[in-house]
PDB file of C-alpha atoms in Angstrom:
ATOM      1  CA  MET A   1      -7.640  -0.527  18.268  1.00  0.00           C
ATOM      2  CA  SER A   2      -5.879  -1.732  15.221  1.00  0.00           C
ATOM      3  CA  ASN A   3      -4.013   0.947  12.986  1.00  0.00           C
ATOM      4  CA  LYS A   4      -4.080   1.403   9.528  1.00  0.00           C
ATOM      5  CA  PHE A   5      -1.479   0.814   6.618  1.00  0.00           C
ATOM      6  CA  ARG A   6      -1.048   2.088   3.344  1.00  0.00           C
ATOM      7  CA  ILE A   7       1.402   0.084   1.334  1.00  0.00           C
ATOM      8  CA  PHE A   8       2.969   1.788  -1.981  1.00  0.00           C
ATOM      9  CA  GLY A   9       4.048  -0.738  -3.950  1.00  0.00           C
ATOM     10  CA  ALA A  10       2.851  -4.575  -4.414  1.00  0.00           C
ATOM     11  CA  GLY A  11       6.426  -6.123  -4.885  1.00  0.00           C
ATOM     12  CA  LYS A  12       8.022  -8.999  -2.838  1.00  0.00           C
ATOM     13  CA  TRP A  13       8.906  -6.326  -0.023  1.00  0.00           C
ATOM     14  CA  GLY A  14       5.637  -4.633  -0.093  1.00  0.00           C
ATOM     15  CA  LEU A  15       3.313  -7.986   0.031  1.00  0.00           C
ATOM     16  CA  ALA A  16       5.680  -9.168   2.927  1.00  0.00           C
ATOM     17  CA  ILE A  17       5.405  -6.360   5.157  1.00  0.00           C
ATOM     18  CA  ALA A  18       1.572  -6.343   4.465  1.00  0.00           C
ATOM     19  CA  HIS A  19       0.878  -9.880   5.033  1.00  0.00           C
ATOM     20  CA  HIS A  20       3.205  -9.279   8.640  1.00  0.00           C
ATOM     21  CA  LEU A  21       1.010  -6.344   9.510  1.00  0.00           C
ATOM     22  CA  SER A  22      -2.750  -7.878   8.393  1.00  0.00           C
ATOM     23  CA  ASN A  23      -1.497 -10.973  10.853  1.00  0.00           C
ATOM     24  CA  GLN A  24      -1.499  -8.890  13.547  1.00  0.00           C
ATOM     25  CA  LYS A  25      -5.177  -7.564  12.524  1.00  0.00           C
ATOM     26  CA  ASN A  26      -4.185  -4.324  11.105  1.00  0.00           C
ATOM     27  CA  GLU A  27      -6.051  -2.807   8.057  1.00  0.00           C
ATOM     28  CA  VAL A  28      -3.636  -3.014   5.179  1.00  0.00           C
ATOM     29  CA  GLN A  29      -4.500  -1.454   1.825  1.00  0.00           C
ATOM     30  CA  ILE A  30      -1.669  -2.030  -0.810  1.00  0.00           C
ATOM     31  CA  PHE A  31      -1.449   0.462  -3.930  1.00  0.00           C
ATOM     32  CA  ASP A  32       0.099  -0.538  -7.253  1.00  0.00           C
ATOM     33  CA  ILE A  33       0.571   1.237 -10.522  1.00  0.00           C
ATOM     34  CA  GLU A  34       0.454  -1.953 -12.353  1.00  0.00           C
ATOM     35  CA  LYS A  35      -3.322  -2.512 -13.005  1.00  0.00           C
ATOM     36  CA  ASP A  36      -2.585  -6.630 -14.262  1.00  0.00           C
ATOM     37  CA  ARG A  37      -0.626  -6.868 -10.860  1.00  0.00           C
ATOM     38  CA  ILE A  38      -3.539  -5.460  -8.634  1.00  0.00           C
ATOM     39  CA  ASP A  39      -6.412  -7.622 -10.561  1.00  0.00           C
ATOM     40  CA  SER A  40      -4.211 -10.627 -10.137  1.00  0.00           C
ATOM     41  CA  LEU A  41      -4.111 -10.102  -6.369  1.00  0.00           C
ATOM     42  CA  ARG A  42      -7.657  -9.277  -5.890  1.00  0.00           C
ATOM     43  CA  LYS A  43      -8.586 -12.297  -7.661  1.00  0.00           C
ATOM     44  CA  SER A  44      -6.299 -14.955  -6.215  1.00  0.00           C
ATOM     45  CA  ASN A  45      -6.017 -12.882  -2.723  1.00  0.00           C
ATOM     46  CA  TYR A  46      -2.275 -15.270  -2.938  1.00  0.00           C
ATOM     47  CA  CYS A  47       1.280 -14.305  -3.924  1.00  0.00           C
ATOM     48  CA  GLU A  48       2.934 -17.583  -5.670  1.00  0.00           C
ATOM     49  CA  GLU A  49       6.498 -16.140  -5.399  1.00  0.00           C
ATOM     50  CA  LEU A  50       6.495 -15.752  -1.488  1.00  0.00           C
ATOM     51  CA  GLU A  51       3.764 -18.620  -1.369  1.00  0.00           C
ATOM     52  CA  ILE A  52       1.635 -16.287   0.512  1.00  0.00           C
ATOM     53  CA  LYS A  53      -2.563 -16.350   1.290  1.00  0.00           C
ATOM     54  CA  PHE A  54      -3.782 -13.070   2.090  1.00  0.00           C
ATOM     55  CA  ASN A  55      -6.592 -12.587   4.759  1.00  0.00           C
ATOM     56  CA  GLU A  56      -9.535 -10.269   4.777  1.00  0.00           C
ATOM     57  CA  HIS A  57      -7.528  -7.378   6.693  1.00  0.00           C
ATOM     58  CA  ILE A  58      -5.622  -6.750   3.109  1.00  0.00           C
ATOM     59  CA  GLY A  59      -7.179  -4.755   0.335  1.00  0.00           C
ATOM     60  CA  PHE A  60      -5.524  -4.116  -3.296  1.00  0.00           C
ATOM     61  CA  ASN A  61      -6.012  -0.751  -5.217  1.00  0.00           C
ATOM     62  CA  TYR A  62      -4.479   0.446  -8.543  1.00  0.00           C
ATOM     63  CA  LEU A  63      -2.714   3.338  -8.098  1.00  0.00           C
ATOM     64  CA  ASP A  64      -3.438   6.881  -9.699  1.00  0.00           C
ATOM     65  CA  LYS A  65      -3.513  10.171  -8.724  1.00  0.00           C
ATOM     66  CA  GLU A  66      -7.620  10.652  -9.045  1.00  0.00           C
ATOM     67  CA  THR A  67      -8.288   7.901  -6.911  1.00  0.00           C
ATOM     68  CA  LEU A  68      -5.726   8.504  -4.488  1.00  0.00           C
ATOM     69  CA  THR A  69      -6.229  11.975  -3.840  1.00  0.00           C
ATOM     70  CA  LYS A  70     -10.246  11.949  -3.816  1.00  0.00           C
ATOM     71  CA  HIS A  71     -10.789   8.721  -2.032  1.00  0.00           C
ATOM     72  CA  TYR A  72      -7.706   8.566   0.543  1.00  0.00           C
ATOM     73  CA  VAL A  73      -6.637  12.163   1.362  1.00  0.00           C
ATOM     74  CA  GLN A  74      -8.350  11.546   5.089  1.00  0.00           C
ATOM     75  CA  LYS A  75      -6.052  11.124   7.642  1.00  0.00           C
ATOM     76  CA  GLU A  76      -5.962   9.536  10.999  1.00  0.00           C
ATOM     77  CA  ASN A  77      -3.898   9.106  14.366  1.00  0.00           C
ATOM     78  CA  ASN A  78      -3.380   5.411  13.597  1.00  0.00           C
ATOM     79  CA  GLN A  79      -2.929   5.150   9.486  1.00  0.00           C
ATOM     80  CA  TYR A  80       0.783   5.000   8.370  1.00  0.00           C
ATOM     81  CA  ASN A  81       2.074   5.451   4.956  1.00  0.00           C
ATOM     82  CA  ILE A  82       4.888   3.022   3.754  1.00  0.00           C
ATOM     83  CA  ILE A  83       6.742   3.340   0.551  1.00  0.00           C
ATOM     84  CA  ALA A  84       7.757  -0.166  -0.458  1.00  0.00           C
ATOM     85  CA  VAL A  85       9.772   0.519  -3.665  1.00  0.00           C
ATOM     86  CA  SER A  86      13.213   0.039  -5.162  1.00  0.00           C
ATOM     87  CA  SER A  87      15.404   3.172  -4.217  1.00  0.00           C
ATOM     88  CA  ALA A  88      15.488   4.112  -7.861  1.00  0.00           C
ATOM     89  CA  GLY A  89      11.618   4.336  -7.636  1.00  0.00           C
ATOM     90  CA  PHE A  90      11.359   6.057  -4.285  1.00  0.00           C
ATOM     91  CA  SER A  91      11.509   9.644  -5.693  1.00  0.00           C
ATOM     92  CA  ILE A  92       9.230   9.086  -8.527  1.00  0.00           C
ATOM     93  CA  VAL A  93       6.711   7.660  -6.361  1.00  0.00           C
ATOM     94  CA  LEU A  94       7.028  10.763  -3.676  1.00  0.00           C
ATOM     95  CA  ASN A  95       7.008  13.482  -6.948  1.00  0.00           C
ATOM     96  CA  GLU A  96       4.105  11.373  -8.901  1.00  0.00           C
ATOM     97  CA  PHE A  97       1.897  11.523  -5.627  1.00  0.00           C
ATOM     98  CA  ARG A  98       3.268  14.606  -3.964  1.00  0.00           C
ATOM     99  CA  GLU A  99      -0.559  15.999  -3.099  1.00  0.00           C
ATOM    100  CA  TYR A 100      -1.342  13.168  -1.626  1.00  0.00           C
ATOM    101  CA  PHE A 101       1.508  12.701   0.883  1.00  0.00           C
ATOM    102  CA  SER A 102       1.796  16.516   1.708  1.00  0.00           C
ATOM    103  CA  THR A 103      -1.266  16.032   3.118  1.00  0.00           C
ATOM    104  CA  GLN A 104      -0.464  13.143   5.567  1.00  0.00           C
ATOM    105  CA  LYS A 105       0.844  12.773   8.862  1.00  0.00           C
ATOM    106  CA  SER A 106       3.461   9.571   8.481  1.00  0.00           C
ATOM    107  CA  LEU A 107       5.542   8.158   5.812  1.00  0.00           C
ATOM    108  CA  ILE A 108       7.640   5.270   6.302  1.00  0.00           C
ATOM    109  CA  TRP A 109      10.025   4.181   3.496  1.00  0.00           C
ATOM    110  CA  LEU A 110      11.063   0.543   3.010  1.00  0.00           C
ATOM    111  CA  THR A 111      13.633   1.207   0.021  1.00  0.00           C
ATOM    112  CA  LYS A 112      16.387  -1.354  -1.013  1.00  0.00           C
TER     113      LYS A 112
END
């Protein structure tokens, strides 16, 4: 059984981790608040800065409270939430999406 990962942050760090996890056949959903970035990733399935082509195990999602709490609150034993943002943005993400994170079993952070 593959694991499911939700990565919050579509910067270089989040995309690199997503690429690594998806290459191990894990299901990965990437969330970001920048709609243009998500639209571009959906369209190209490619990150030019990292020269990474994404595979079919990755999905890209615009991050907003309504969508996240309405469609993604289910929790499973093999589901992991990863926050991959700057240290300065970490508390902002936690506070902004507190309702969602308070329903989850796991939280991993990759701040720098």
